[in-house]
Coordinates of C-alpha atoms in Angstrom, one line a residue:
M171 CA -56.0 61.2 20.8
K172 CA -53.9 64.3 21.7
K173 CA -51.1 62.3 20.7
V174 CA -52.7 61.5 17.3
L175 CA -53.7 65.3 16.8
F176 CA -50.1 66.3 17.7
T177 CA -48.4 64.0 15.4
L178 CA -50.9 65.0 12.6
S179 CA -50.2 68.6 13.3
M180 CA -46.3 68.1 13.3
T181 CA -46.4 66.2 9.8
L182 CA -48.5 68.9 8.2
F183 CA -46.1 71.5 9.6
I184 CA -43.0 69.7 8.8
G185 CA -44.3 69.0 5.1
H186 CA -45.4 72.7 4.6
F187 CA -41.8 73.9 6.0
V188 CA -40.1 71.4 3.5
A189 CA -42.0 72.6 0.7
A190 CA -41.4 76.3 1.6
Q191 CA -37.5 75.7 1.4
N192 CA -37.6 74.9 -2.3
H193 CA -35.7 78.0 -3.4
N194 CA -34.6 77.2 -6.9
I195 CA -37.3 77.3 -9.1
L196 CA -39.4 80.3 -10.2
W197 CA -43.1 79.0 -10.7
C198 CA -45.6 79.9 -13.0
D199 CA -48.1 79.4 -10.3
K200 CA -50.9 81.9 -11.0
N201 CA -52.7 79.0 -12.4
P202 CA -51.9 76.2 -10.2
A203 CA -52.5 73.7 -13.6
L204 CA -49.6 75.2 -15.2
K205 CA -46.9 75.0 -12.0
N206 CA -45.4 71.6 -13.1
D207 CA -44.5 72.5 -16.7
H208 CA -44.2 76.0 -16.7
Q209 CA -41.3 77.0 -14.8
V210 CA -37.6 77.8 -14.5
V211 CA -35.4 75.5 -12.6
T212 CA -31.6 76.3 -11.5
Q213 CA -29.2 73.4 -12.2
K214 CA -25.7 72.8 -11.0
S215 CA -23.9 76.2 -11.8
G216 CA -20.4 77.8 -11.0
N217 CA -17.6 80.2 -12.2
G218 CA -20.0 83.0 -12.7
T219 CA -22.3 80.9 -14.7
L220 CA -25.7 80.4 -13.9
N221 CA -27.6 77.3 -15.7
L222 CA -31.3 77.1 -16.1
L223 CA -34.0 74.5 -17.3
V224 CA -36.5 76.5 -18.6
K225 CA -39.9 74.3 -18.9
W226 CA -42.5 75.6 -20.8
G227 CA -46.0 73.7 -22.0
G228 CA -45.7 70.1 -21.2
K229 CA -44.8 67.1 -23.7
T230 CA -46.1 69.0 -26.7
G231 CA -45.1 72.6 -26.0
G232 CA -47.1 75.6 -25.3
S233 CA -46.9 79.2 -26.2
T234 CA -43.4 80.4 -27.3
F235 CA -41.6 81.5 -24.1
A236 CA -38.5 83.6 -25.1
Q237 CA -35.6 85.4 -23.5
Q238 CA -37.8 88.5 -23.3
N239 CA -40.2 86.9 -21.2
L240 CA -38.0 86.6 -18.1
S241 CA -36.4 89.5 -16.6
I242 CA -32.7 88.8 -15.3
T243 CA -31.3 91.2 -12.8
N244 CA -27.5 90.9 -12.6
G245 CA -26.9 88.6 -15.5
T246 CA -27.1 88.3 -19.2
C247 CA -28.4 85.4 -21.4
V248 CA -25.6 83.6 -23.4
T249 CA -27.5 80.9 -24.7
C250 CA -31.4 81.2 -24.2
K251 CA -33.2 79.4 -27.1
P252 CA -37.0 79.9 -27.2
V253 CA -39.0 77.0 -25.5
G254 CA -42.4 75.9 -26.2
A255 CA -44.3 76.7 -29.5
G256 CA -47.2 74.6 -29.3
G257 CA -46.8 71.3 -31.3
T258 CA -43.1 71.4 -31.9
N259 CA -42.0 69.2 -29.2
N260 CA -39.8 71.6 -27.6
P261 CA -41.0 71.6 -23.7
S262 CA -37.8 72.4 -22.1
Q263 CA -34.4 74.1 -23.1
M264 CA -31.3 74.6 -21.0
W265 CA -30.4 78.2 -20.6
T266 CA -27.0 79.6 -19.8
V267 CA -26.7 83.1 -18.0
K268 CA -23.4 84.9 -17.4
V269 CA -23.6 86.7 -14.0
T270 CA -22.5 90.1 -14.1
D271 CA -21.3 90.5 -10.6
V272 CA -21.0 87.2 -8.5
T273 CA -20.9 89.2 -5.2
K274 CA -24.6 90.3 -5.9
P275 CA -27.5 88.0 -6.0
V276 CA -29.3 87.3 -9.4
V277 CA -33.0 88.0 -9.6
L278 CA -35.5 85.9 -12.0
A279 CA -38.7 87.4 -12.7
W280 CA -41.5 86.9 -15.0
N281 CA -41.2 90.1 -17.6
T282 CA -43.6 90.8 -20.2
P283 CA -47.3 91.9 -19.4
G284 CA -48.5 88.8 -21.2
T285 CA -46.2 86.5 -19.0
V286 CA -47.1 88.2 -15.8
N287 CA -50.8 87.9 -16.7
Y288 CA -50.3 84.3 -17.4
C289 CA -47.9 83.6 -14.5
G290 CA -48.3 86.2 -11.9
N291 CA -45.7 88.2 -10.3
G292 CA -43.3 85.5 -9.1
K293 CA -39.5 86.2 -8.7
L294 CA -36.6 84.3 -7.6
V295 CA -33.6 85.6 -5.7
L296 CA -30.7 83.4 -6.3
S297 CA -27.7 84.2 -3.9
P298 CA -24.0 84.2 -5.1
A299 CA -23.5 80.7 -3.6
T300 CA -25.6 79.4 -6.4
F301 CA -23.2 80.3 -9.0
K302 CA -19.7 81.0 -7.5

């Protein structure tokens, strides 16, 4: 019995630890139902450029998510087309961000009051190794 409990506890611990190591996604997690299709995911990046896959609203899109809805510290949007817009079949876009100082981290955070109210106060800190 002790062996079973130990195995179960280790499985839960390791599973939780692995989930906690996912550092490349800014989740819209105020409402768990939004988490899978309202997010910003880092993609392969380099040379001072950060590539972001912005997902907003599932297969048919949700409310429009635009550049002003995302705060980017230490970077500037180069290509950041609006995403979502209910019924337009525009649930995701690839955004490109030019990093201002490649020796410093980039911080992504929900920006406008409406987005913070919808998604929470989440932020994602990306180390320079992500975009060098």
